[in-house]
Amino acid sequence: MLSVLVRGGYSGEKAVSSLRAANWAWLTIGAALALSVLGVYAIDVARASEPHAEFDLAATAWKQVVFLIIGMLAAVVVSLPHIRLVGPLSYLGMALSVGLLVFLLLPGVPTWLVTPRNGARGWINLGVVDLQPAELAKIASVLSAAWYMRFRDSHRELKGLIVPALFAGAPMALIILQPDLGSAMLFAPAILAMLVAAGARLRHIALVLGVGAVLVPASYPLMKEHQRARIVALIEQVRGDRSRADTINFQSFTAQTIAGAGEWGGVSDAKSRALVRYNGLPERHNDMVFSVIVNRFGFAGGVVTLGLYLVWTAGALLTAATCRDPFGRLVCVGLTAFILAQVFVNVGMNIGILPIIGITLPYVSYGGSSMLATWLMAGLVMNVALHKPVRHRRRSFEYDGDDA
């Protein structure tokens, strides 16, 4: 069966591809596993109020273990077929993701199936677990854009940026309507990184960023009331105003207090559980789990955690750099951009430099959809690294002349 999966080529070209057991993607897999295990422990610390026996895990942490096992199995599954067999299915995956995002917004859907959380219609109740289509849309967006651009050069013209942008713009627009501005904003860095990797001219990218910088402030009046309140609260917080420390800024100030209590080397397990529990930090097992890690292991623990993401990134980008297949190369770049953007926003929320907008920490925060999606990303990176690409008759991303 495996020999069948690793034969063939684009446009009917036949070639035999050997598996490369020694590759850079193991850095990505190792970092993902370390972060996942750290996340299980941090969730257990955060949910210390749940009844469980000594040296046992809290119920929420056990659920995360199940999510981890499912995610790792999914990573194995997507790593086996050659990446060139994944590409033709990318548009189907994109259509399915967009369809699920549309389904979330349909007015006639019963509330037991799509239950709003914090005002957002972002999850589908599957009974045993809730599915968040936005997480799967990240992967579909990267695969579709990479498959579209793999042998094209139209994106080197300004008008040629439109079609690649649609692969990110369509899910972005639907996610904003949920409304979930936090998840939607992660798509832009991913598609921009892929465009740069595919040879888009930097002056065109700079122009797009400039227009975006102008339009973002102009969108402020169009935001929901709670979104505008978050931005105002962040500005007050940066100015040192603690007048709303017990209301809208409670979560942010409490997260910073808990993280600061860890100082350089952290506190004991028992003390950390007590501090996290009795300070009443909201979403301490989810969006704010980074503060729990810093409380338990100190500033040094926070640095090590971020270092693991750098290891993940190094594995993915080294895989991209050594890959001759344009599709696989762009997939690695796009997935890395999603991970880095998500880490940046989540950590920024925890330390008070960004508004709290409901972004999870990859591999660490509690959640089945997030764990599945991030492990699928790791599996796709391994896929690219594991299978030797076939020879192509067409050049990709090799341009002469003005590249600026």
Coordinates of C-alpha atoms in Angstrom, one line a residue:
M1 CA 0.0 0.0 0.0
L2 CA 2.8 2.4 1.0
S3 CA 4.6 1.7 -2.3
V4 CA 1.5 2.8 -4.2
L5 CA 1.2 6.0 -2.2
V6 CA 4.8 7.1 -3.0
R7 CA 4.7 6.5 -6.8
G8 CA 3.8 8.8 -9.5
G9 CA 4.1 12.5 -10.3
Y10 CA 2.4 15.6 -11.4
S11 CA 0.7 15.4 -14.8
G12 CA 1.0 11.6 -14.9
E13 CA 4.8 11.6 -14.6
K14 CA 5.9 8.4 -13.0
A15 CA 8.8 8.2 -10.5
V16 CA 9.6 6.3 -7.4
S17 CA 10.1 8.3 -4.3
S18 CA 12.0 7.0 -1.3
L19 CA 11.2 7.8 2.3
R20 CA 13.7 10.0 4.1
A21 CA 13.7 9.0 7.8
A22 CA 16.4 11.5 8.7
N23 CA 15.0 15.0 8.1
W24 CA 14.5 18.4 9.7
A25 CA 10.8 17.8 10.4
W26 CA 11.6 15.8 13.5
L27 CA 12.5 19.1 15.1
T28 CA 8.9 20.2 14.5
I29 CA 7.5 16.9 15.7
G30 CA 9.6 16.9 18.9
A31 CA 8.7 20.5 19.7
A32 CA 5.0 19.8 19.1
L33 CA 5.2 16.8 21.5
A34 CA 7.1 18.7 24.2
L35 CA 4.6 21.6 24.0
S36 CA 1.6 19.3 24.1
V37 CA 2.9 17.5 27.2
L38 CA 3.7 20.9 28.8
G39 CA 0.1 21.9 28.0
V40 CA -1.4 18.9 29.7
Y41 CA 0.5 19.7 32.9
A42 CA -0.4 23.4 32.7
I43 CA -4.0 22.6 32.2
D44 CA -3.9 20.3 35.2
V45 CA -2.4 23.1 37.3
A46 CA -5.0 25.5 36.0
R47 CA -7.9 23.2 36.8
A48 CA -6.7 22.3 40.3
S49 CA -10.2 22.9 41.7
E50 CA -11.5 19.8 39.8
P51 CA -11.8 16.8 42.1
H52 CA -9.0 14.2 41.4
A53 CA -6.8 11.9 43.3
E54 CA -3.2 12.8 44.3
F55 CA -0.8 12.2 41.4
D56 CA -3.7 12.0 39.1
L57 CA -4.8 14.5 36.4
A58 CA -7.9 16.7 36.5
A59 CA -10.7 15.7 34.2
T60 CA -10.0 18.6 31.8
A61 CA -6.3 17.5 31.5
W62 CA -7.4 13.9 30.8
K63 CA -9.6 15.2 28.0
Q64 CA -6.6 17.0 26.6
V65 CA -4.6 13.8 26.7
V66 CA -7.3 12.2 24.5
F67 CA -7.2 15.2 22.1
L68 CA -3.4 14.8 22.0
I69 CA -3.6 11.1 21.0
I70 CA -6.2 11.9 18.3
G71 CA -4.1 14.7 17.0
M72 CA -0.9 12.6 16.8
L73 CA -2.8 9.8 15.0
A74 CA -4.1 12.4 12.5
A75 CA -0.6 13.7 12.0
V76 CA 0.6 10.1 11.2
V77 CA -2.3 9.7 8.7
V78 CA -1.6 12.9 6.8
S79 CA 2.2 12.3 6.7
L80 CA 1.9 9.0 4.8
P81 CA 0.5 9.8 1.4
H82 CA 2.9 11.8 -0.8
I83 CA 2.3 15.6 -0.6
R84 CA 1.6 15.6 -4.4
L85 CA -1.5 13.5 -3.6
V86 CA -2.7 16.0 -1.1
G87 CA -2.6 19.0 -3.4
P88 CA -5.4 18.0 -5.8
L89 CA -7.7 17.6 -2.7
S90 CA -6.9 21.1 -1.4
Y91 CA -9.7 22.8 -3.3
L92 CA -12.2 20.2 -2.0
G93 CA -11.0 20.9 1.5
M94 CA -11.3 24.6 1.0
A95 CA -14.9 24.2 -0.2
L96 CA -15.8 22.0 2.8
S97 CA -14.2 24.5 5.2
V98 CA -16.1 27.4 3.7
G99 CA -19.3 25.4 3.7
L100 CA -18.9 24.7 7.4
L101 CA -18.2 28.4 8.1
V102 CA -21.4 29.3 6.2
F103 CA -23.3 26.7 8.1
L104 CA -22.4 28.4 11.4
L105 CA -24.0 31.6 10.2
L106 CA -27.3 30.1 9.0
P107 CA -30.2 31.6 11.0
G108 CA -32.2 28.4 11.1
V109 CA -29.6 26.2 12.7
P110 CA -30.8 25.0 16.2
T111 CA -28.9 26.3 19.2
W112 CA -28.1 22.8 20.4
L113 CA -26.0 22.3 17.3
V114 CA -24.4 25.7 17.1
T115 CA -24.3 27.3 20.5
P116 CA -22.9 30.8 20.7
R117 CA -19.9 31.3 23.0
N118 CA -19.1 34.8 24.2
G119 CA -21.4 36.0 21.5
A120 CA -19.6 34.1 18.7
R121 CA -21.1 31.3 16.6
G122 CA -17.9 29.4 16.0
W123 CA -18.5 25.8 17.1
I124 CA -20.5 22.9 15.9
N125 CA -21.7 20.5 18.6
L126 CA -20.8 16.9 17.6
G127 CA -21.9 15.4 20.8
V128 CA -18.7 14.1 22.2
V129 CA -16.7 17.1 21.1
D130 CA -17.2 20.6 19.6
L131 CA -15.7 21.3 16.2
Q132 CA -14.4 24.7 15.3
P133 CA -14.3 25.0 11.5
A134 CA -12.0 28.1 11.7
E135 CA -9.2 25.8 12.8
L136 CA -9.6 23.5 9.8
A137 CA -10.0 26.5 7.5
K138 CA -6.4 27.6 8.3
I139 CA -5.0 24.4 6.8
A140 CA -7.4 24.4 3.9
S141 CA -6.4 28.0 3.1
V142 CA -2.7 27.2 3.1
L143 CA -3.1 24.1 1.0
S144 CA -5.3 25.8 -1.6
A145 CA -3.1 28.9 -2.0
A146 CA 0.0 26.8 -2.2
W147 CA -1.5 24.5 -4.9
Y148 CA -2.7 27.5 -6.9
M149 CA 0.7 29.3 -6.8
R150 CA 3.0 26.4 -7.2
F151 CA 3.9 26.9 -10.9
R152 CA 2.4 30.4 -11.5
D153 CA 4.1 33.8 -11.7
S154 CA 0.9 36.0 -11.9
H155 CA 1.4 36.9 -8.3
R156 CA 4.4 39.0 -9.3
E157 CA 2.0 41.6 -10.7
L158 CA -0.1 43.7 -8.4
K159 CA -3.4 42.5 -9.8
G160 CA -2.2 38.9 -9.6
L161 CA -2.3 39.1 -5.8
I162 CA -6.1 39.1 -5.9
V163 CA -6.7 35.4 -6.4
P164 CA -4.2 34.2 -3.7
A165 CA -5.7 36.7 -1.3
L166 CA -9.1 35.2 -1.9
F167 CA -8.0 31.9 -0.4
A168 CA -7.4 33.8 2.9
G169 CA -10.1 36.5 2.4
A170 CA -13.1 34.1 2.0
P171 CA -12.7 32.3 5.4
M172 CA -11.6 35.6 7.0
A173 CA -14.8 37.3 6.0
L174 CA -17.0 34.4 7.3
I175 CA -15.1 34.2 10.6
I176 CA -15.4 37.9 11.1
L177 CA -19.2 37.5 10.8
Q178 CA -19.3 35.0 13.6
P179 CA -17.9 37.4 15.0
D180 CA -14.3 36.2 15.8
L181 CA -11.9 38.9 14.8
G182 CA -9.0 37.2 16.6
S183 CA -9.1 34.0 14.5
A184 CA -9.7 35.9 11.3
M185 CA -6.7 38.2 11.7
L186 CA -4.3 35.2 11.6
F187 CA -5.0 34.5 7.9
A188 CA -3.3 37.7 6.7
P189 CA 0.3 36.9 7.9
A190 CA 0.0 33.4 6.5
I191 CA -0.9 34.4 2.9
L192 CA 1.6 37.3 3.0
A193 CA 4.4 34.9 4.0
M194 CA 3.5 32.5 1.2
L195 CA 3.4 35.3 -1.3
V196 CA 6.9 36.4 -0.3
A197 CA 8.2 32.8 -0.5
A198 CA 6.6 32.4 -3.9
G199 CA 8.5 35.5 -5.2
A200 CA 5.9 38.2 -5.0
R201 CA 7.5 41.7 -5.4
L202 CA 8.3 43.3 -2.1
R203 CA 7.1 46.7 -3.3
H204 CA 3.6 45.2 -3.9
I205 CA 3.6 43.6 -0.5
A206 CA 4.6 46.9 1.1
L207 CA 1.8 48.7 -0.8
V208 CA -0.8 46.1 0.5
L209 CA 0.5 46.5 4.0
G210 CA 0.3 50.3 3.7
V211 CA -3.3 50.2 2.5
G212 CA -4.1 47.8 5.4
A213 CA -2.5 50.1 7.9
V214 CA -4.8 52.8 6.7
L215 CA -8.0 50.7 6.6
V216 CA -7.6 49.0 10.0
P217 CA -8.1 52.3 12.0
A218 CA -10.9 53.2 9.7
S219 CA -12.7 49.9 10.6
Y220 CA -13.0 50.9 14.3
P221 CA -16.5 52.3 14.0
L222 CA -17.6 49.1 12.3
M223 CA -16.4 46.9 15.2
K224 CA -18.8 45.4 17.7
E225 CA -19.2 47.3 21.0
H226 CA -17.2 44.7 23.0
Q227 CA -14.4 44.8 20.5
R228 CA -14.1 48.5 20.8
A229 CA -14.2 48.2 24.5
R230 CA -11.3 45.8 24.5
I231 CA -9.2 48.2 22.5
V232 CA -10.0 51.2 24.8
A233 CA -9.3 49.0 27.9
L234 CA -5.9 48.1 26.5
I235 CA -5.0 51.7 25.9
E236 CA -6.0 52.5 29.5
Q237 CA -4.0 49.6 30.8
V238 CA -0.9 50.7 28.9
R239 CA -1.3 54.2 30.4
G240 CA -1.3 52.6 33.9
D241 CA -5.0 53.3 34.5
R242 CA -6.3 50.6 36.9
S243 CA -9.8 52.0 37.2
R244 CA -11.3 49.0 35.4
A245 CA -9.0 46.4 36.9
D246 CA -12.1 44.7 38.4
T247 CA -14.2 44.8 35.2
I248 CA -13.1 44.6 31.6
N249 CA -9.4 44.6 32.5
F250 CA -9.7 41.9 35.2
Q251 CA -8.6 39.1 33.0
S252 CA -5.5 40.9 31.7
F253 CA -4.3 42.3 35.1
T254 CA -4.9 38.9 36.8
A255 CA -2.9 37.1 34.1
Q256 CA 0.0 39.6 34.5
T257 CA -0.2 39.2 38.3
I258 CA -0.1 35.4 38.2
A259 CA 2.8 35.5 35.6
G260 CA 4.7 38.0 37.7
A261 CA 4.4 35.9 40.8
G262 CA 6.6 33.3 39.1
E263 CA 9.5 35.7 39.0
W264 CA 12.6 34.1 37.5
G265 CA 12.5 30.5 38.5
G266 CA 8.8 29.9 39.3
V267 CA 7.0 28.6 42.4
S268 CA 6.2 25.1 43.7
D269 CA 3.5 23.0 42.2
A270 CA 1.2 23.4 45.2
K271 CA 1.7 27.1 45.5
S272 CA 1.1 27.6 41.7
R273 CA -2.2 25.6 41.9
A274 CA -3.3 27.8 44.9
L275 CA -2.3 31.1 43.2
V276 CA -4.1 30.2 39.9
R277 CA -7.2 28.9 41.7
Y278 CA -7.8 31.6 44.2
N279 CA -7.0 34.5 41.9
G280 CA -9.9 33.4 39.7
L281 CA -8.2 33.9 36.3
P282 CA -10.8 33.4 33.6
E283 CA -9.9 30.9 30.8
R284 CA -6.8 29.9 32.7
H285 CA -6.7 26.5 31.0
N286 CA -7.3 28.0 27.6
D287 CA -6.4 31.5 26.3
M288 CA -4.4 32.4 29.4
V289 CA -2.5 29.2 30.0
F290 CA 0.8 30.9 29.2
S291 CA 0.5 32.9 32.4
V292 CA 0.1 29.6 34.3
I293 CA 3.3 28.3 32.8
V294 CA 5.2 31.4 33.7
N295 CA 3.8 31.3 37.2
R296 CA 4.9 27.7 37.7
F297 CA 8.3 27.8 35.9
G298 CA 9.1 31.5 36.0
F299 CA 10.4 33.8 33.4
A300 CA 12.9 31.0 32.4
G301 CA 10.0 28.7 31.8
G302 CA 8.3 31.2 29.5
V303 CA 11.5 31.6 27.5
V304 CA 11.9 27.8 27.2
T305 CA 8.3 27.6 26.0
L306 CA 8.9 30.2 23.3
G307 CA 12.1 28.5 22.4
L308 CA 10.2 25.3 21.7
Y309 CA 8.1 27.3 19.1
L310 CA 11.4 28.5 17.6
V311 CA 12.5 24.8 17.3
W312 CA 9.1 24.0 15.6
T313 CA 9.7 26.9 13.2
A314 CA 13.3 25.9 12.5
G315 CA 12.2 22.4 11.6
A316 CA 9.4 23.6 9.3
L317 CA 11.5 26.3 7.5
L318 CA 14.5 24.0 7.1
T319 CA 12.1 21.5 5.6
A320 CA 10.9 24.2 3.2
A321 CA 14.5 25.3 2.4
T322 CA 15.5 21.8 1.4
C323 CA 12.4 20.9 -0.5
R324 CA 12.5 21.1 -4.3
D325 CA 8.7 20.8 -4.6
P326 CA 7.1 24.3 -4.8
F327 CA 3.8 23.1 -3.3
G328 CA 5.5 21.5 -0.3
R329 CA 7.7 24.5 0.2
L330 CA 4.8 26.9 0.4
V331 CA 2.8 24.6 2.7
C332 CA 5.6 24.7 5.2
V333 CA 5.9 28.5 5.0
G334 CA 2.2 29.1 5.4
L335 CA 1.7 26.8 8.3
T336 CA 4.7 28.3 10.1
A337 CA 3.3 31.7 9.7
F338 CA 0.0 30.6 11.2
I339 CA 1.8 29.1 14.3
L340 CA 4.0 32.2 14.8
A341 CA 1.2 34.7 14.4
Q342 CA -1.0 32.7 16.9
V343 CA 1.9 32.5 19.4
F344 CA 2.6 36.2 19.1
V345 CA -1.0 37.2 19.7
N346 CA -1.6 34.8 22.6
V347 CA 1.6 35.8 24.5
G348 CA 0.8 39.4 23.8
M349 CA -2.6 38.9 25.4
N350 CA -1.1 37.3 28.4
I351 CA 1.5 40.0 29.1
G352 CA -0.8 42.9 28.4
I353 CA 0.5 44.4 25.2
L354 CA -2.4 43.2 23.0
P355 CA -6.2 43.1 23.7
I356 CA -7.7 39.8 24.8
I357 CA -9.4 38.5 21.6
G358 CA -9.7 34.7 22.3
I359 CA -6.6 33.2 20.7
T360 CA -5.3 29.9 21.9
L361 CA -1.7 28.9 22.4
P362 CA -0.9 26.2 19.9
Y363 CA -0.4 22.7 21.3
V364 CA -0.7 24.1 24.9
S365 CA -4.2 25.5 25.3
Y366 CA -7.1 23.2 26.0
G367 CA -9.3 22.4 23.0
G368 CA -9.9 19.5 20.6
S369 CA -10.2 21.5 17.4
S370 CA -7.0 23.4 18.1
M371 CA -5.0 20.3 19.0
L372 CA -6.2 18.4 15.9
A373 CA -5.4 21.4 13.6
T374 CA -2.0 22.0 15.0
W375 CA -1.0 18.4 14.9
L376 CA -2.3 18.1 11.3
M377 CA 0.1 21.0 10.6
A378 CA 3.0 19.1 12.1
G379 CA 2.0 16.0 10.1
L380 CA 2.0 18.0 6.8
V381 CA 5.5 19.4 7.6
M382 CA 6.6 15.8 8.2
N383 CA 4.9 14.8 4.9
V384 CA 7.0 17.3 3.0
A385 CA 10.2 16.2 4.7
L386 CA 9.5 12.5 4.6
H387 CA 8.9 12.0 0.9
K388 CA 11.5 12.8 -1.7
P389 CA 9.9 15.0 -4.4
V390 CA 9.8 14.0 -8.0
R391 CA 11.6 15.9 -10.7
H392 CA 9.7 18.7 -12.3
R393 CA 10.1 19.9 -15.9
R394 CA 8.8 23.3 -14.9
R395 CA 10.8 25.8 -12.9
S396 CA 9.1 27.3 -9.8
F397 CA 9.8 30.6 -8.0
E398 CA 13.0 31.3 -10.1
Y399 CA 12.8 34.8 -11.6
D400 CA 15.2 37.0 -13.4
G401 CA 15.3 40.7 -13.3
D402 CA 13.8 43.1 -10.8
D403 CA 12.7 41.1 -7.8
A404 CA 11.9 44.1 -5.6

